[in-house]
Tab-separated table of C-alpha atoms in Angstrom:
chain	number	residue	atom	x	y	z
A	18	MET	CA	-0.003	0.013	-0.009
A	19	ALA	CA	1.370	3.449	-0.986
A	20	LYS	CA	1.898	5.886	1.766
A	21	ARG	CA	-0.243	9.113	1.509
A	22	VAL	CA	1.858	12.302	1.803
A	23	LEU	CA	0.976	15.757	2.871
A	24	VAL	CA	3.517	18.571	2.463
A	25	ALA	CA	2.558	21.496	4.694
A	26	PHE	CA	4.679	24.580	4.561
A	27	PHE	CA	5.088	28.190	5.622
A	28	SER	CA	7.118	30.456	3.346
A	29	ALA	CA	7.929	34.090	4.149
A	30	SER	CA	9.935	34.711	0.856
A	31	GLY	CA	9.153	31.835	-1.520
A	32	VAL	CA	12.264	29.802	-0.795
A	33	THR	CA	10.443	27.300	1.386
A	34	ARG	CA	7.590	27.141	-1.154
A	35	ARG	CA	10.103	25.945	-3.844
A	36	ALA	CA	11.368	23.202	-1.456
A	37	ALA	CA	7.833	22.135	-0.706
A	38	GLN	CA	6.985	21.802	-4.325
A	39	CYS	CA	10.116	19.754	-4.925
A	40	ILE	CA	9.135	17.426	-2.156
A	41	ALA	CA	5.449	17.176	-3.239
A	42	ASN	CA	6.640	16.489	-6.818
A	43	ALA	CA	9.060	13.715	-5.756
A	44	THR	CA	6.651	11.972	-3.316
A	45	GLY	CA	3.297	12.562	-5.123
A	46	GLY	CA	2.219	14.461	-2.001
A	47	ASP	CA	-0.534	17.033	-1.652
A	48	LEU	CA	0.514	20.661	-0.827
A	49	TYR	CA	-0.919	22.781	1.996
A	50	GLU	CA	0.336	26.321	2.552
A	51	ILE	CA	0.251	27.524	6.117
A	52	VAL	CA	-0.768	31.185	5.600
A	53	PRO	CA	-0.859	33.400	8.645
A	54	GLU	CA	-4.104	35.282	9.122
A	55	THR	CA	-2.107	38.466	9.192
A	56	PRO	CA	0.573	38.258	6.417
A	57	TYR	CA	4.137	39.217	7.348
A	58	SER	CA	5.378	42.492	5.795
A	59	ALA	CA	9.083	43.118	5.067
A	60	ARG	CA	9.168	45.235	8.236
A	61	ASP	CA	7.616	42.393	10.224
A	62	LEU	CA	10.425	40.193	9.189
A	63	ASP	CA	13.228	42.504	10.029
A	64	TRP	CA	15.102	40.321	12.561
A	65	THR	CA	17.444	43.196	13.434
A	66	ASP	CA	14.542	45.277	14.815
A	67	LYS	CA	13.840	44.188	18.384
A	68	ASN	CA	10.206	45.486	18.038
A	69	SER	CA	9.504	43.737	14.685
A	70	ARG	CA	6.565	41.367	14.669
A	71	SER	CA	8.709	38.274	14.067
A	72	THR	CA	11.191	39.235	16.853
A	73	VAL	CA	8.282	39.749	19.319
A	74	GLU	CA	6.655	36.443	18.378
A	75	MET	CA	9.854	34.496	18.556
A	76	ASN	CA	10.587	35.918	22.049
A	77	ASP	CA	7.316	34.430	23.207
A	78	PRO	CA	7.425	30.725	23.224
A	79	ASP	CA	3.598	30.528	23.781
A	80	CYS	CA	2.759	32.828	20.753
A	81	ARG	CA	0.462	31.057	18.287
A	82	PRO	CA	-0.355	33.334	15.295
A	83	ALA	CA	-3.708	32.492	13.702
A	84	ILE	CA	-3.716	30.620	10.386
A	85	ALA	CA	-5.909	32.099	7.614
A	86	SER	CA	-7.229	29.064	5.820
A	87	PRO	CA	-8.957	26.060	7.135
A	88	LEU	CA	-6.616	23.331	8.210
A	89	PRO	CA	-6.261	20.161	6.167
A	90	ASP	CA	-8.060	17.005	7.100
A	91	THR	CA	-5.066	14.820	7.993
A	92	ALA	CA	-6.927	11.564	8.498
A	93	ALA	CA	-5.993	10.239	4.953
A	94	TYR	CA	-2.295	10.900	5.358
A	95	ASP	CA	0.421	8.720	6.668
A	96	ILE	CA	3.398	11.104	6.413
A	97	VAL	CA	3.318	14.823	6.869
A	98	PHE	CA	6.275	16.886	5.772
A	99	VAL	CA	6.393	20.221	7.674
A	100	GLY	CA	8.495	22.992	6.094
A	101	PHE	CA	9.597	26.375	7.194
A	102	PRO	CA	12.308	28.963	7.262
A	103	VAL	CA	14.473	28.728	10.344
A	104	TRP	CA	13.837	31.677	12.649
A	105	TRP	CA	16.039	32.048	15.763
A	106	TYR	CA	17.281	28.610	15.393
A	107	VAL	CA	13.679	27.017	15.448
A	108	GLU	CA	10.526	26.976	13.559
A	109	PRO	CA	8.346	30.092	13.307
A	110	ARG	CA	5.537	30.244	15.827
A	111	VAL	CA	2.932	29.872	13.000
A	112	ILE	CA	4.300	26.302	12.543
A	113	ASP	CA	3.620	25.766	16.285
A	114	THR	CA	-0.020	26.836	15.631
A	115	PHE	CA	-0.262	24.284	12.807
A	116	LEU	CA	1.157	21.499	15.020
A	117	ARG	CA	-1.186	22.288	17.860
A	118	ASP	CA	-4.337	22.600	15.706
A	119	CYS	CA	-3.895	19.663	13.314
A	120	ASP	CA	-4.580	16.139	14.399
A	121	LEU	CA	-1.150	14.689	13.872
A	122	ALA	CA	-1.328	11.784	16.409
A	123	GLY	CA	-0.065	8.578	14.888
A	124	LYS	CA	1.369	10.334	11.849
A	125	THR	CA	4.984	10.326	10.785
A	126	ILE	CA	6.257	13.903	10.644
A	127	VAL	CA	9.279	14.879	8.668
A	128	PRO	CA	10.563	18.425	9.204
A	129	PHE	CA	12.281	20.352	6.449
A	130	ALA	CA	13.678	23.876	6.558
A	131	THR	CA	15.471	26.445	4.622
A	132	SER	CA	18.040	28.805	6.105
A	133	GLY	CA	20.937	30.962	5.213
A	134	GLY	CA	23.060	29.490	7.989
A	135	SER	CA	21.145	28.005	10.945
A	136	GLY	CA	20.542	24.250	11.370
A	137	ILE	CA	17.286	22.377	11.841
A	138	SER	CA	18.138	20.465	15.070
A	139	GLY	CA	16.581	23.010	17.478
A	140	ALA	CA	13.320	22.914	15.511
A	141	GLU	CA	13.301	19.151	15.481
A	142	ARG	CA	13.505	19.048	19.275
A	143	ARG	CA	10.810	21.614	19.793
A	144	MET	CA	8.378	20.123	17.234
A	145	ALA	CA	8.747	16.623	18.744
A	146	GLU	CA	7.844	18.160	22.142
A	147	LEU	CA	4.820	19.897	20.755
A	148	VAL	CA	3.389	16.671	19.109
A	149	PRO	CA	4.528	13.792	21.358
A	150	ALA	CA	1.865	11.408	19.897
A	151	ALA	CA	3.533	11.542	16.392
A	152	GLU	CA	6.538	9.729	15.153
A	153	PHE	CA	9.273	12.113	13.966
A	154	LYS	CA	11.871	11.322	11.369
A	155	ARG	CA	15.071	13.197	11.071
A	156	GLY	CA	14.599	16.462	9.258
A	157	LYS	CA	16.639	18.203	6.555
A	158	LEU	CA	17.877	21.595	5.864
A	159	VAL	CA	17.047	21.876	2.170
A	160	ARG	CA	19.409	23.524	-0.225
A	161	GLY	CA	18.692	22.721	-3.842
A	162	ASP	CA	17.204	19.549	-5.095
A	163	CYS	CA	15.592	17.468	-2.325
A	164	SER	CA	13.963	14.770	-4.397
A	165	ASP	CA	16.164	11.757	-3.346
A	166	TRP	CA	15.923	12.670	0.344
A	167	ALA	CA	12.133	13.129	0.232
A	168	ILE	CA	11.711	9.764	-1.589
A	169	ASN	CA	13.906	8.023	0.947
A	170	ALA	CA	12.040	9.622	3.893
A	171	VAL	CA	8.735	8.175	2.416
A	172	ARG	CA	10.252	4.740	1.894
A	173	GLY	CA	11.268	4.515	5.414
């Protein structure tokens, strides 16, 4: 039996969107874009500004920005890839909203991230704490083609 794949992602600049499309194409997975109810402006994303929206959110571990569109029905999926840009060494808080509000118990979750220099290990640890009833596979910091990695993650 083929495993059903969902590729859920948040992309602030389009880079993570391209990685998600690569994974969906390689695995035959369905795409779901995690869109914040209030979109991020360039000013919101200015990590050098201590008062920018992203900085304020990331300094509050309990922050859960609302998601604009209805969440996907995850019942039919076996594997959920969750993608994001790395912010402050972890996943953006809107990813935490997705993890909290989706029923991911019993699913296999595979994180993937894009970043100019940070790793994904901090996000992997936090995400596993947020969804203890899911099985987590080792994630990947995606740079370039990710087809082989995504196919291997699905195979197991």
